[in-house]
Structure formats: C-alpha cells, structure tokens
C-alpha cells in the first residue's frame, strides 16, 4: 500500500544514481589500478605492506559507516557517498591488479626490455594486456557493487534510487520502498550486463 513514485521521477533518480555510481567507480578504479601498479614496481615494493593495510582498512568499514563518519566533516550531498564508494572499491581493484600483474612471466618482461622497450612501454604494451582479464573482472565487481551501494547516498541527502526507499520507510509507503529497491537492483543487473557485453565486443575485436 502507498503512493507510487511517478515514472518520470523514478527515471530521473535512476540517472542521478548511475552518475554517482559511475563517478565512484572511476575514482575507485583509477586509484586502485594506480596503487596496484605502484605496488608491483621496484620503486613501490617497500610501500606494499602499507598499501595492503590501507586497502584492507578501507574495505573493512561498511559504506554506511563511512557516510556517517564523513557527514560532519564534508557535509551532505554526493561527497560522502563518493568517499564511501571509493573506499569500498579500492581493495578489490588494487589486489586484482597486483595479482594479475604477478602472473606475467618474468621472461616476458625481460624479453620486452631486451627488445628496447622502456619500463613504461613494457607495462603498457606487454604487462597490462596480458593481465587485462583479471583486472577487468575486478573492475566489473566494483562497478556492480558501486551501483548497488550508491542507494545509501540518500542517507546523506544525495538524490538516488535510495530516496524512495528512505521516504517509504519514513512514511510507511511500501510501494515507494519496493519501487526504489527494485529499480536499484535492476540498474545493478543492467550495469553488469552492459559490462559483459562491452567486454565480449572488445574480445571479438581483438581476435580479428
């Protein structure tokens, strides 16, 4: 029972939700990838324990706790949920990158350097292409988690598909609550399907 959320309003919230989730995904993915690469370079090897500790600590705090702790410092809006999404997605991407790069045989690296490639060229042209599969899978997981988790942004005043859920809980509007939850779940499934379709398209293109 309750008043339904108009379709236009729900579609607008879905767009806002997706933009917020993609921004968090970009931050977590970019930072996690960068730290993962740093941890596998000779210059960053000494930082590996500190980076692992940082990523584990970020993952240990649930996003809703991060949002609650961030509110008094950075206020309401999109910023707290972006911080939470970045923290929550950092470890899967970083560890996925480290693990994937570790599978690249050392002799392949030595051969690339013997051919005259610089360390940066070896990373971009040899190591990352060979390690792409596990890295992309880690990014996929973080994308889906981000889309699903962005709903809690409503607790910080951000306009997301969590907004009908919060309003439904406050006003005992079960219909709005169900609409928001179903739309958030559907958006996560669609993001996953879109990622898989894009990955399949890229794979077919590379095999030509």
mmCIF file of C-alpha atoms in Angstrom:
data_model
loop_
_atom_site.group_PDB
_atom_site.id
_atom_site.type_symbol
_atom_site.label_atom_id
_atom_site.label_comp_id
_atom_site.label_asym_id
_atom_site.label_seq_id
_atom_site.Cartn_x
_atom_site.Cartn_y
_atom_site.Cartn_z
ATOM 1 C CA UNK A 1 0.000 0.000 0.000
ATOM 2 C CA UNK A 2 1.064 3.577 -0.569
ATOM 3 C CA UNK A 3 1.571 6.191 -3.249
ATOM 4 C CA UNK A 4 3.724 5.139 -6.213
ATOM 5 C CA UNK A 5 6.695 7.176 -7.352
ATOM 6 C CA UNK A 6 5.912 8.717 -10.771
ATOM 7 C CA UNK A 7 7.769 7.059 -13.641
ATOM 8 C CA UNK A 8 9.442 10.312 -14.660
ATOM 9 C CA UNK A 9 10.711 10.908 -11.135
ATOM 10 C CA UNK A 10 11.995 7.338 -10.901
ATOM 11 C CA UNK A 11 13.817 7.659 -14.237
ATOM 12 C CA UNK A 12 15.431 10.927 -13.099
ATOM 13 C CA UNK A 13 16.550 9.317 -9.841
ATOM 14 C CA UNK A 14 17.962 6.380 -11.827
ATOM 15 C CA UNK A 15 20.079 8.772 -13.919
ATOM 16 C CA UNK A 16 21.348 10.591 -10.835
ATOM 17 C CA UNK A 17 22.054 7.246 -9.182
ATOM 18 C CA UNK A 18 24.019 5.995 -12.182
ATOM 19 C CA UNK A 19 26.082 9.175 -12.493
ATOM 20 C CA UNK A 20 27.012 8.966 -8.808
ATOM 21 C CA UNK A 21 27.858 5.258 -9.043
ATOM 22 C CA UNK A 22 29.991 5.747 -12.167
ATOM 23 C CA UNK A 23 31.872 8.618 -10.531
ATOM 24 C CA UNK A 24 32.638 6.421 -7.525
ATOM 25 C CA UNK A 25 33.633 3.580 -9.851
ATOM 26 C CA UNK A 26 36.018 5.866 -11.758
ATOM 27 C CA UNK A 27 37.657 7.035 -8.534
ATOM 28 C CA UNK A 28 37.972 3.545 -7.040
ATOM 29 C CA UNK A 29 39.080 2.014 -10.329
ATOM 30 C CA UNK A 30 41.645 4.657 -11.149
ATOM 31 C CA UNK A 31 43.117 4.805 -7.655
ATOM 32 C CA UNK A 32 43.092 1.023 -7.207
ATOM 33 C CA UNK A 33 44.725 0.439 -10.575
ATOM 34 C CA UNK A 34 47.374 3.069 -9.913
ATOM 35 C CA UNK A 35 48.212 1.735 -6.458
ATOM 36 C CA UNK A 36 48.259 -1.832 -7.761
ATOM 37 C CA UNK A 37 50.753 -0.912 -10.456
ATOM 38 C CA UNK A 38 52.852 1.031 -7.943
ATOM 39 C CA UNK A 39 52.968 -1.967 -5.602
ATOM 40 C CA UNK A 40 54.408 -4.159 -8.373
ATOM 41 C CA UNK A 41 57.169 -1.743 -9.394
ATOM 42 C CA UNK A 42 60.612 -1.849 -7.832
ATOM 43 C CA UNK A 43 60.216 1.723 -6.595
ATOM 44 C CA UNK A 44 56.991 0.891 -4.771
ATOM 45 C CA UNK A 45 57.857 -2.530 -3.383
ATOM 46 C CA UNK A 46 58.635 -1.084 0.057
ATOM 47 C CA UNK A 47 55.194 0.530 0.122
ATOM 48 C CA UNK A 48 53.372 -2.762 -0.485
ATOM 49 C CA UNK A 49 52.631 -3.532 3.215
ATOM 50 C CA UNK A 50 51.343 -0.003 3.802
ATOM 51 C CA UNK A 51 49.189 -0.136 0.665
ATOM 52 C CA UNK A 52 47.734 -3.506 1.676
ATOM 53 C CA UNK A 53 46.919 -2.139 5.120
ATOM 54 C CA UNK A 54 45.310 0.962 3.637
ATOM 55 C CA UNK A 55 43.153 -1.058 1.244
ATOM 56 C CA UNK A 56 42.113 -3.538 3.933
ATOM 57 C CA UNK A 57 41.167 -0.734 6.328
ATOM 58 C CA UNK A 58 39.107 0.987 3.654
ATOM 59 C CA UNK A 59 37.310 -2.266 2.827
ATOM 60 C CA UNK A 60 36.652 -3.077 6.494
ATOM 61 C CA UNK A 61 34.439 -0.030 7.064
ATOM 62 C CA UNK A 62 30.924 -0.555 5.625
ATOM 63 C CA UNK A 63 29.879 2.231 3.227
ATOM 64 C CA UNK A 64 27.063 3.370 5.503
ATOM 65 C CA UNK A 65 29.609 3.857 8.329
ATOM 66 C CA UNK A 66 31.908 5.841 6.031
ATOM 67 C CA UNK A 67 28.976 8.056 5.037
ATOM 68 C CA UNK A 68 28.004 8.604 8.677
ATOM 69 C CA UNK A 69 31.571 9.494 9.679
ATOM 70 C CA UNK A 70 32.060 11.769 6.680
ATOM 71 C CA UNK A 71 28.880 13.809 7.157
ATOM 72 C CA UNK A 72 30.168 16.034 9.985
ATOM 73 C CA UNK A 73 33.366 16.719 8.049
ATOM 74 C CA UNK A 74 32.296 17.197 4.429
ATOM 75 C CA UNK A 75 28.564 17.737 4.813
ATOM 76 C CA UNK A 76 25.551 16.380 2.970
ATOM 77 C CA UNK A 77 25.283 15.584 -0.713
ATOM 78 C CA UNK A 78 27.272 13.453 -3.118
ATOM 79 C CA UNK A 79 30.701 13.824 -1.467
ATOM 80 C CA UNK A 80 30.182 11.350 1.427
ATOM 81 C CA UNK A 81 28.890 8.566 -0.819
ATOM 82 C CA UNK A 82 31.693 9.168 -3.340
ATOM 83 C CA UNK A 83 34.172 8.742 -0.499
ATOM 84 C CA UNK A 84 32.403 5.555 0.615
ATOM 85 C CA UNK A 85 32.297 4.080 -2.897
ATOM 86 C CA UNK A 86 35.969 4.870 -3.446
ATOM 87 C CA UNK A 87 36.999 3.308 -0.140
ATOM 88 C CA UNK A 88 34.839 0.221 -0.675
ATOM 89 C CA UNK A 89 36.079 -0.427 -4.203
ATOM 90 C CA UNK A 90 39.756 0.320 -3.634
ATOM 91 C CA UNK A 91 40.897 -3.067 -2.316
ATOM 92 C CA UNK A 92 39.287 -5.331 -4.975
ATOM 93 C CA UNK A 93 40.836 -3.317 -7.805
ATOM 94 C CA UNK A 94 44.245 -2.923 -6.169
ATOM 95 C CA UNK A 95 44.568 -6.575 -5.233
ATOM 96 C CA UNK A 96 43.173 -7.692 -8.583
ATOM 97 C CA UNK A 97 45.779 -5.568 -10.350
ATOM 98 C CA UNK A 98 48.634 -6.832 -8.167
ATOM 99 C CA UNK A 99 47.577 -10.458 -8.624
ATOM 100 C CA UNK A 100 47.105 -10.109 -12.374
ATOM 101 C CA UNK A 101 50.478 -8.440 -12.949
ATOM 102 C CA UNK A 102 52.154 -11.107 -10.812
ATOM 103 C CA UNK A 103 51.039 -13.741 -13.341
ATOM 104 C CA UNK A 104 53.018 -12.119 -16.161
ATOM 105 C CA UNK A 105 56.134 -14.307 -16.622
ATOM 106 C CA UNK A 106 59.420 -12.600 -15.752
ATOM 107 C CA UNK A 107 60.963 -13.836 -19.004
ATOM 108 C CA UNK A 108 58.314 -11.930 -20.958
ATOM 109 C CA UNK A 109 59.318 -8.723 -19.202
ATOM 110 C CA UNK A 110 62.997 -9.414 -19.828
ATOM 111 C CA UNK A 111 62.325 -10.110 -23.489
ATOM 112 C CA UNK A 112 60.427 -6.832 -23.867
ATOM 113 C CA UNK A 113 63.267 -4.876 -22.268
ATOM 114 C CA UNK A 114 65.799 -6.737 -24.445
ATOM 115 C CA UNK A 115 63.817 -5.571 -27.494
ATOM 116 C CA UNK A 116 64.423 -1.983 -26.414
ATOM 117 C CA UNK A 117 61.149 -1.188 -24.644
ATOM 118 C CA UNK A 118 61.329 1.126 -21.668
ATOM 119 C CA UNK A 119 59.790 0.003 -18.354
ATOM 120 C CA UNK A 120 56.756 2.187 -19.041
ATOM 121 C CA UNK A 121 56.351 0.752 -22.547
ATOM 122 C CA UNK A 122 56.730 -2.762 -21.173
ATOM 123 C CA UNK A 123 53.952 -2.077 -18.680
ATOM 124 C CA UNK A 124 51.573 -0.566 -21.231
ATOM 125 C CA UNK A 125 52.286 -2.812 -24.212
ATOM 126 C CA UNK A 126 53.076 -6.134 -22.569
ATOM 127 C CA UNK A 127 52.150 -6.473 -18.900
ATOM 128 C CA UNK A 128 48.751 -4.778 -18.815
ATOM 129 C CA UNK A 129 47.433 -6.511 -21.968
ATOM 130 C CA UNK A 130 48.475 -9.901 -20.558
ATOM 131 C CA UNK A 131 46.945 -9.089 -17.174
ATOM 132 C CA UNK A 132 43.803 -7.462 -18.577
ATOM 133 C CA UNK A 133 41.401 -10.346 -17.895
ATOM 134 C CA UNK A 134 41.625 -10.446 -14.070
ATOM 135 C CA UNK A 135 41.864 -6.660 -13.852
ATOM 136 C CA UNK A 136 38.691 -6.200 -15.897
ATOM 137 C CA UNK A 137 36.919 -8.789 -13.760
ATOM 138 C CA UNK A 138 37.884 -6.889 -10.595
ATOM 139 C CA UNK A 139 36.614 -3.666 -12.166
ATOM 140 C CA UNK A 140 33.357 -5.382 -13.097
ATOM 141 C CA UNK A 141 32.798 -6.461 -9.490
ATOM 142 C CA UNK A 142 33.471 -2.929 -8.240
ATOM 143 C CA UNK A 143 31.097 -1.447 -10.831
ATOM 144 C CA UNK A 144 28.213 -3.692 -9.769
ATOM 145 C CA UNK A 145 28.936 -3.105 -6.081
ATOM 146 C CA UNK A 146 29.054 0.631 -6.687
ATOM 147 C CA UNK A 147 25.705 0.711 -8.492
ATOM 148 C CA UNK A 148 24.103 -1.395 -5.771
ATOM 149 C CA UNK A 149 25.672 0.581 -2.921
ATOM 150 C CA UNK A 150 25.022 4.082 -4.263
ATOM 151 C CA UNK A 151 21.470 3.846 -2.912
ATOM 152 C CA UNK A 152 22.745 4.683 0.566
ATOM 153 C CA UNK A 153 23.648 8.117 -0.759
ATOM 154 C CA UNK A 154 20.053 9.043 0.056
ATOM 155 C CA UNK A 155 21.015 8.954 3.741
ATOM 156 C CA UNK A 156 23.381 11.856 3.040
ATOM 157 C CA UNK A 157 20.832 13.797 1.013
ATOM 158 C CA UNK A 158 22.033 12.697 -2.432
ATOM 159 C CA UNK A 159 19.287 12.026 -4.961
ATOM 160 C CA UNK A 160 19.489 8.319 -5.766
ATOM 161 C CA UNK A 161 17.188 5.336 -6.051
ATOM 162 C CA UNK A 162 17.624 5.052 -2.302
ATOM 163 C CA UNK A 163 15.495 8.187 -1.933
ATOM 164 C CA UNK A 164 12.158 6.364 -2.457
ATOM 165 C CA UNK A 165 13.370 3.696 -0.018
ATOM 166 C CA UNK A 166 14.098 6.257 2.699
ATOM 167 C CA UNK A 167 10.849 8.131 2.039
ATOM 168 C CA UNK A 168 8.940 4.867 2.009
ATOM 169 C CA UNK A 169 10.393 3.876 5.371
ATOM 170 C CA UNK A 170 9.657 7.279 6.874
ATOM 171 C CA UNK A 171 6.078 7.451 5.584
ATOM 172 C CA UNK A 172 5.251 3.726 5.681
ATOM 173 C CA UNK A 173 4.875 3.861 1.903
ATOM 174 C CA UNK A 174 5.648 0.279 0.967
ATOM 175 C CA UNK A 175 5.028 0.843 -2.726
ATOM 176 C CA UNK A 176 7.664 3.578 -2.997
ATOM 177 C CA UNK A 177 10.071 1.445 -0.985
ATOM 178 C CA UNK A 178 9.599 -1.535 -3.297
ATOM 179 C CA UNK A 179 9.935 0.662 -6.392
ATOM 180 C CA UNK A 180 13.231 2.106 -5.198
ATOM 181 C CA UNK A 181 14.673 -1.267 -4.191
ATOM 182 C CA UNK A 182 13.574 -2.972 -7.423
ATOM 183 C CA UNK A 183 14.903 -0.130 -9.580
ATOM 184 C CA UNK A 184 18.281 -0.152 -7.785
ATOM 185 C CA UNK A 185 18.596 -3.922 -8.225
ATOM 186 C CA UNK A 186 17.600 -3.701 -11.882
ATOM 187 C CA UNK A 187 20.157 -0.962 -12.509
ATOM 188 C CA UNK A 188 22.904 -3.114 -10.965
ATOM 189 C CA UNK A 189 21.932 -6.043 -13.200
ATOM 190 C CA UNK A 190 21.866 -3.780 -16.264
ATOM 191 C CA UNK A 191 25.317 -2.379 -15.416
ATOM 192 C CA UNK A 192 26.665 -5.915 -15.141
ATOM 193 C CA UNK A 193 25.072 -6.945 -18.444
ATOM 194 C CA UNK A 194 26.408 -3.827 -20.183
ATOM 195 C CA UNK A 195 29.926 -4.505 -18.885
ATOM 196 C CA UNK A 196 29.822 -8.134 -20.048
ATOM 197 C CA UNK A 197 28.502 -7.120 -23.471
ATOM 198 C CA UNK A 198 31.211 -4.481 -23.864
ATOM 199 C CA UNK A 199 33.925 -6.934 -22.758
ATOM 200 C CA UNK A 200 32.671 -9.527 -25.255
ATOM 201 C CA UNK A 201 32.693 -6.925 -28.024
ATOM 202 C CA UNK A 202 36.248 -5.879 -27.204
ATOM 203 C CA UNK A 203 37.363 -9.523 -27.161
ATOM 204 C CA UNK A 204 35.846 -10.172 -30.592
ATOM 205 C CA UNK A 205 37.504 -7.041 -31.949
ATOM 206 C CA UNK A 206 40.913 -8.054 -30.608
ATOM 207 C CA UNK A 207 40.616 -11.536 -32.124
ATOM 208 C CA UNK A 208 40.170 -10.141 -35.639
#
